[in-house]
Amino acid sequence: GAVVSQHPSWVICKSGTSVKIECRSLDFQATTMFWYRQFPKQSLMLMATSNEGSKATYEQGVEKDKFLINHASLTLSTLTVTSAHPEDSSFYICSASPASGLYQETQYFGPGTRLLVL
Amino acid sequence: QKEVEQNSGPLSVPEGAIASLNCTYSDRGSQSFFWYRQYSGKSPELIMSIYSNGDKEDGRFTAQLNKASQYVSLLIRDSQPSDSATYLCAVATTSGTYKYIFGTGTRLKVLA
């Protein structure tokens, strides 16, 4: 149980294009989903927290107009990197917390999406 | 001051030994603590959660929590080379938007 998927796992795009990454909780409903970014040999950096049906909460320093987050249902959140540039190349990881129950605070991570912007 | 601190390592232990990973946190009101394992190039996977003072065992893993000392640890018994990874300590926030505060992780190397 508690499986989170991400799609795509790898994406290569040209500078200036937009990329959409999907995060799905496969066997549970997730009230809250999180988006992280991780550069090589660095720790996870939380970008934003999204709650189903409401606007995402972005961490300080994260451009909300560049990283668009939509959490349209209890099982799906999307991150769109708009007008991607080479410095946006990174490992993007989502996580999801169950909507209710004993393990409500536990975050389950997706496998990540590696983005390379040329 | 960092809110969740871990020694970055690497911590090297021989195969079969006990690996001890430590984490301290600054928010005295924290109630929920998590250990994740992250292999190079992969996303974190949950090892254990702990909410009460004392020990919690799951297979070869034991999490220990001491809220008075603001300290949480992870013991790995009979360490295997496959345990070589970065171990992340996470503490759930107690105010504002719910999220984790992660430590920077401890890199563990189990030597065959």
mmCIF file of C-alpha atoms in Angstrom:
data_model
loop_
_atom_site.group_PDB
_atom_site.id
_atom_site.type_symbol
_atom_site.label_atom_id
_atom_site.label_comp_id
_atom_site.label_asym_id
_atom_site.label_seq_id
_atom_site.Cartn_x
_atom_site.Cartn_y
_atom_site.Cartn_z
ATOM 1 C CA GLY A 1 0.000 0.000 0.000
ATOM 2 C CA ALA A 2 0.803 3.741 -0.086
ATOM 3 C CA VAL A 3 2.139 3.866 -3.621
ATOM 4 C CA VAL A 4 2.847 7.161 -5.346
ATOM 5 C CA SER A 5 3.666 7.354 -9.026
ATOM 6 C CA GLN A 6 5.194 10.118 -11.102
ATOM 7 C CA HIS A 7 5.168 10.648 -14.825
ATOM 8 C CA PRO A 8 7.352 11.083 -16.733
ATOM 9 C CA SER A 9 10.407 9.624 -15.010
ATOM 10 C CA TRP A 10 12.742 11.398 -17.417
ATOM 11 C CA VAL A 11 12.236 14.454 -19.573
ATOM 12 C CA ILE A 12 14.597 16.350 -21.833
ATOM 13 C CA CYS A 13 13.378 19.608 -23.285
ATOM 14 C CA LYS A 14 14.616 22.715 -25.027
ATOM 15 C CA SER A 15 15.083 25.962 -23.165
ATOM 16 C CA GLY A 16 11.913 28.043 -23.160
ATOM 17 C CA THR A 17 9.450 25.180 -23.286
ATOM 18 C CA SER A 18 7.087 24.131 -20.517
ATOM 19 C CA VAL A 19 7.099 20.734 -18.860
ATOM 20 C CA LYS A 20 4.288 19.116 -16.892
ATOM 21 C CA ILE A 21 4.966 16.459 -14.260
ATOM 22 C CA GLU A 22 2.149 14.349 -12.821
ATOM 23 C CA CYS A 23 2.036 12.877 -9.334
ATOM 24 C CA ARG A 24 -0.580 10.285 -8.461
ATOM 25 C CA SER A 25 -1.415 8.450 -5.262
ATOM 26 C CA LEU A 26 -2.435 5.018 -6.536
ATOM 27 C CA ASP A 27 -4.014 3.315 -3.534
ATOM 28 C CA PHE A 28 -4.978 6.100 -1.163
ATOM 29 C CA GLN A 29 -6.502 9.539 -1.208
ATOM 30 C CA ALA A 30 -4.119 12.365 -0.522
ATOM 31 C CA THR A 31 -5.357 15.602 0.962
ATOM 32 C CA THR A 32 -1.898 17.056 0.804
ATOM 33 C CA MET A 33 0.832 16.625 -1.757
ATOM 34 C CA PHE A 34 4.298 18.094 -1.692
ATOM 35 C CA TRP A 35 6.783 18.982 -4.403
ATOM 36 C CA TYR A 36 10.515 18.835 -3.766
ATOM 37 C CA ARG A 37 13.573 19.547 -5.851
ATOM 38 C CA GLN A 38 16.948 17.959 -5.322
ATOM 39 C CA PHE A 39 20.222 18.973 -6.928
ATOM 40 C CA PRO A 40 23.116 16.490 -7.085
ATOM 41 C CA LYS A 41 24.628 15.675 -3.689
ATOM 42 C CA GLN A 42 22.253 18.061 -1.941
ATOM 43 C CA SER A 43 19.320 17.460 0.336
ATOM 44 C CA LEU A 44 15.658 17.710 -0.592
ATOM 45 C CA MET A 45 14.314 21.220 -0.954
ATOM 46 C CA LEU A 46 10.589 21.680 -0.441
ATOM 47 C CA MET A 47 9.139 23.831 -3.199
ATOM 48 C CA ALA A 48 5.461 23.884 -2.339
ATOM 49 C CA THR A 49 2.623 22.208 -0.530
ATOM 50 C CA SER A 50 -0.641 21.607 -2.338
ATOM 51 C CA ASN A 51 -4.022 20.803 -0.877
ATOM 52 C CA GLU A 52 -6.824 19.409 -2.994
ATOM 53 C CA GLY A 53 -9.044 22.141 -4.316
ATOM 54 C CA SER A 54 -7.029 25.078 -3.050
ATOM 55 C CA LYS A 55 -4.023 27.126 -4.079
ATOM 56 C CA ALA A 56 -0.582 25.782 -3.365
ATOM 57 C CA THR A 57 1.588 27.234 -0.628
ATOM 58 C CA TYR A 58 5.027 28.032 -1.969
ATOM 59 C CA GLU A 59 8.227 28.123 0.041
ATOM 60 C CA GLN A 60 10.177 31.322 0.220
ATOM 61 C CA GLY A 61 12.225 31.921 -2.899
ATOM 62 C CA VAL A 62 10.172 29.633 -5.147
ATOM 63 C CA GLU A 63 8.546 31.483 -8.050
ATOM 64 C CA LYS A 64 4.892 30.525 -8.146
ATOM 65 C CA ASP A 65 4.469 31.837 -11.685
ATOM 66 C CA LYS A 66 7.287 29.628 -12.891
ATOM 67 C CA PHE A 67 6.329 26.478 -11.007
ATOM 68 C CA LEU A 68 2.582 26.058 -11.438
ATOM 69 C CA ILE A 69 0.973 23.513 -9.161
ATOM 70 C CA ASN A 70 -2.506 22.112 -9.531
ATOM 71 C CA HIS A 71 -4.109 19.633 -7.137
ATOM 72 C CA ALA A 72 -7.353 18.921 -8.888
ATOM 73 C CA SER A 73 -8.321 15.708 -7.120
ATOM 74 C CA LEU A 74 -7.443 13.649 -4.073
ATOM 75 C CA THR A 75 -5.183 11.449 -6.192
ATOM 76 C CA LEU A 76 -3.539 13.817 -8.648
ATOM 77 C CA SER A 77 -1.258 16.823 -8.432
ATOM 78 C CA THR A 78 0.678 18.367 -11.306
ATOM 79 C CA LEU A 79 3.749 20.563 -11.424
ATOM 80 C CA THR A 80 4.327 22.615 -14.558
ATOM 81 C CA VAL A 81 7.722 24.179 -15.059
ATOM 82 C CA THR A 82 7.030 27.113 -17.357
ATOM 83 C CA SER A 83 9.632 28.504 -19.742
ATOM 84 C CA ALA A 84 12.223 26.068 -18.480
ATOM 85 C CA HIS A 85 15.888 27.056 -18.503
ATOM 86 C CA PRO A 86 19.033 24.990 -17.966
ATOM 87 C CA GLU A 87 19.203 26.055 -14.308
ATOM 88 C CA ASP A 88 15.837 24.329 -13.777
ATOM 89 C CA SER A 89 17.460 20.994 -14.563
ATOM 90 C CA SER A 90 17.046 18.935 -11.428
ATOM 91 C CA PHE A 91 15.407 15.904 -9.816
ATOM 92 C CA TYR A 92 11.780 16.726 -8.974
ATOM 93 C CA ILE A 93 10.092 14.517 -6.406
ATOM 94 C CA CYS A 94 6.530 14.578 -5.168
ATOM 95 C CA SER A 95 5.130 13.094 -2.000
ATOM 96 C CA ALA A 96 1.626 12.538 -0.713
ATOM 97 C CA SER A 97 0.037 12.226 2.716
ATOM 98 C CA PRO A 98 -3.090 10.142 3.313
ATOM 99 C CA ALA A 99 -6.272 12.123 3.788
ATOM 100 C CA SER A 100 -7.111 10.541 7.113
ATOM 101 C CA GLY A 101 -6.276 7.839 9.582
ATOM 102 C CA LEU A 102 -3.415 6.926 11.850
ATOM 103 C CA TYR A 103 -0.717 7.651 9.293
ATOM 104 C CA GLN A 104 -2.112 10.968 8.146
ATOM 105 C CA GLU A 105 1.188 12.761 8.663
ATOM 106 C CA THR A 106 3.330 10.254 6.838
ATOM 107 C CA GLN A 107 4.635 11.335 3.457
ATOM 108 C CA TYR A 108 5.044 8.718 0.754
ATOM 109 C CA PHE A 109 7.365 9.678 -2.048
ATOM 110 C CA GLY A 110 7.030 9.153 -5.758
ATOM 111 C CA PRO A 111 10.001 7.828 -7.750
ATOM 112 C CA GLY A 112 10.947 11.275 -9.007
ATOM 113 C CA THR A 113 11.266 12.972 -12.370
ATOM 114 C CA ARG A 114 14.620 13.907 -13.758
ATOM 115 C CA LEU A 115 14.444 17.070 -15.859
ATOM 116 C CA LEU A 116 17.191 18.128 -18.229
ATOM 117 C CA VAL A 117 16.781 21.455 -20.009
ATOM 118 C CA LEU A 118 19.076 21.982 -22.983
ATOM 119 C CA GLN B 1 20.445 27.494 13.625
ATOM 120 C CA LYS B 2 19.342 24.430 11.692
ATOM 121 C CA GLU B 3 16.044 22.985 12.820
ATOM 122 C CA VAL B 4 16.949 19.350 12.184
ATOM 123 C CA GLU B 5 20.577 18.345 12.363
ATOM 124 C CA GLN B 6 22.346 15.229 11.208
ATOM 125 C CA ASN B 7 25.992 14.372 10.812
ATOM 126 C CA SER B 8 26.616 14.226 7.067
ATOM 127 C CA GLY B 9 29.082 11.361 7.361
ATOM 128 C CA PRO B 10 30.059 9.200 5.697
ATOM 129 C CA LEU B 11 29.563 6.723 8.486
ATOM 130 C CA SER B 12 31.430 3.547 7.649
ATOM 131 C CA VAL B 13 30.630 0.287 9.401
ATOM 132 C CA PRO B 14 31.690 -3.280 8.623
ATOM 133 C CA GLU B 15 29.141 -5.770 7.367
ATOM 134 C CA GLY B 16 27.232 -7.345 10.229
ATOM 135 C CA ALA B 17 27.833 -4.463 12.632
ATOM 136 C CA ILE B 18 25.273 -2.099 14.142
ATOM 137 C CA ALA B 19 24.992 1.275 12.427
ATOM 138 C CA SER B 20 23.813 4.138 14.627
ATOM 139 C CA LEU B 21 22.403 7.251 12.994
ATOM 140 C CA ASN B 22 21.526 10.309 15.010
ATOM 141 C CA CYS B 23 19.296 13.342 14.592
ATOM 142 C CA THR B 24 18.550 16.334 16.812
ATOM 143 C CA TYR B 25 15.744 18.838 16.387
ATOM 144 C CA SER B 26 15.030 22.274 17.748
ATOM 145 C CA ASP B 27 11.208 22.433 18.018
ATOM 146 C CA ARG B 28 10.415 21.101 21.479
ATOM 147 C CA GLY B 29 6.747 20.713 20.556
ATOM 148 C CA SER B 30 7.429 18.258 17.706
ATOM 149 C CA GLN B 31 5.412 15.066 17.910
ATOM 150 C CA SER B 32 6.065 13.118 14.702
ATOM 151 C CA PHE B 33 9.399 11.829 13.470
ATOM 152 C CA PHE B 34 10.355 9.856 10.402
ATOM 153 C CA TRP B 35 13.362 8.076 8.967
ATOM 154 C CA TYR B 36 13.789 7.731 5.221
ATOM 155 C CA ARG B 37 16.419 5.947 3.184
ATOM 156 C CA GLN B 38 17.568 7.387 -0.116
ATOM 157 C CA TYR B 39 19.733 5.483 -2.527
ATOM 158 C CA SER B 40 21.828 7.511 -4.944
ATOM 159 C CA GLY B 41 19.677 8.741 -7.820
ATOM 160 C CA LYS B 42 16.449 7.504 -6.240
ATOM 161 C CA SER B 43 13.688 9.090 -4.204
ATOM 162 C CA PRO B 44 13.358 8.630 -0.424
ATOM 163 C CA GLU B 45 11.593 5.562 0.923
ATOM 164 C CA LEU B 46 10.033 5.417 4.355
ATOM 165 C CA ILE B 47 11.772 3.212 6.899
ATOM 166 C CA MET B 48 9.984 4.081 10.106
ATOM 167 C CA SER B 49 7.908 6.627 11.910
ATOM 168 C CA ILE B 50 7.992 7.199 15.664
ATOM 169 C CA TYR B 51 5.732 9.308 17.849
ATOM 170 C CA SER B 52 6.346 8.214 21.462
ATOM 171 C CA ASN B 53 9.404 8.240 23.658
ATOM 172 C CA GLY B 54 11.324 4.990 23.706
ATOM 173 C CA ASP B 55 12.195 2.387 21.127
ATOM 174 C CA LYS B 56 10.281 1.129 18.132
ATOM 175 C CA GLU B 57 11.528 -1.940 16.326
ATOM 176 C CA ASP B 58 10.823 -3.141 12.798
ATOM 177 C CA GLY B 59 12.978 -5.998 11.609
ATOM 178 C CA ARG B 60 16.624 -4.944 11.654
ATOM 179 C CA PHE B 61 15.682 -1.312 12.292
ATOM 180 C CA THR B 62 15.086 0.326 15.664
ATOM 181 C CA ALA B 63 14.071 3.944 16.032
ATOM 182 C CA GLN B 64 14.680 5.631 19.373
ATOM 183 C CA LEU B 65 13.047 8.856 20.504
ATOM 184 C CA ASN B 66 13.888 11.054 23.474
ATOM 185 C CA LYS B 67 11.730 14.169 23.428
ATOM 186 C CA ALA B 68 13.324 15.633 26.559
ATOM 187 C CA SER B 69 16.696 15.619 24.832
ATOM 188 C CA GLN B 70 15.145 16.411 21.424
ATOM 189 C CA TYR B 71 16.929 13.469 19.944
ATOM 190 C CA VAL B 72 15.890 10.688 17.576
ATOM 191 C CA SER B 73 18.093 7.894 16.343
ATOM 192 C CA LEU B 74 18.001 4.925 14.008
ATOM 193 C CA LEU B 75 19.846 1.700 14.670
ATOM 194 C CA ILE B 76 20.452 -0.792 11.898
ATOM 195 C CA ARG B 77 21.417 -4.229 13.141
ATOM 196 C CA ASP B 78 23.379 -6.734 11.073
ATOM 197 C CA SER B 79 24.226 -4.042 8.536
ATOM 198 C CA GLN B 80 24.439 -5.193 4.935
ATOM 199 C CA PRO B 81 26.172 -3.580 1.939
ATOM 200 C CA SER B 82 22.674 -3.008 0.536
ATOM 201 C CA ASP B 83 22.023 -0.661 3.471
ATOM 202 C CA SER B 84 24.594 1.748 2.032
ATOM 203 C CA ALA B 85 22.558 4.889 1.340
ATOM 204 C CA THR B 86 21.769 8.317 2.722
ATOM 205 C CA TYR B 87 19.442 8.300 5.699
ATOM 206 C CA LEU B 88 17.175 11.298 6.137
ATOM 207 C CA CYS B 89 15.584 12.341 9.402
ATOM 208 C CA ALA B 90 12.320 14.277 9.076
ATOM 209 C CA VAL B 91 10.291 16.091 11.719
ATOM 210 C CA ALA B 92 6.711 17.206 11.102
ATOM 211 C CA THR B 93 6.061 20.874 11.813
ATOM 212 C CA THR B 94 3.772 21.842 14.662
ATOM 213 C CA SER B 95 2.586 25.217 13.449
ATOM 214 C CA GLY B 96 1.560 26.852 10.204
ATOM 215 C CA THR B 97 1.314 24.761 7.054
ATOM 216 C CA TYR B 98 1.944 21.081 7.747
ATOM 217 C CA LYS B 99 5.227 19.918 6.233
ATOM 218 C CA TYR B 100 8.413 18.098 7.108
ATOM 219 C CA ILE B 101 11.657 19.664 8.143
ATOM 220 C CA PHE B 102 14.396 17.406 6.792
ATOM 221 C CA GLY B 103 17.906 16.996 8.037
ATOM 222 C CA THR B 104 20.653 17.043 5.444
ATOM 223 C CA GLY B 105 21.052 13.286 5.755
ATOM 224 C CA THR B 106 23.787 10.916 6.883
ATOM 225 C CA ARG B 107 25.594 8.866 4.278
ATOM 226 C CA LEU B 108 26.114 5.299 5.458
ATOM 227 C CA LYS B 109 28.675 2.961 3.932
ATOM 228 C CA VAL B 110 28.570 -0.697 4.903
ATOM 229 C CA LEU B 111 31.847 -2.345 4.040
ATOM 230 C CA ALA B 112 31.795 -5.942 2.835
#
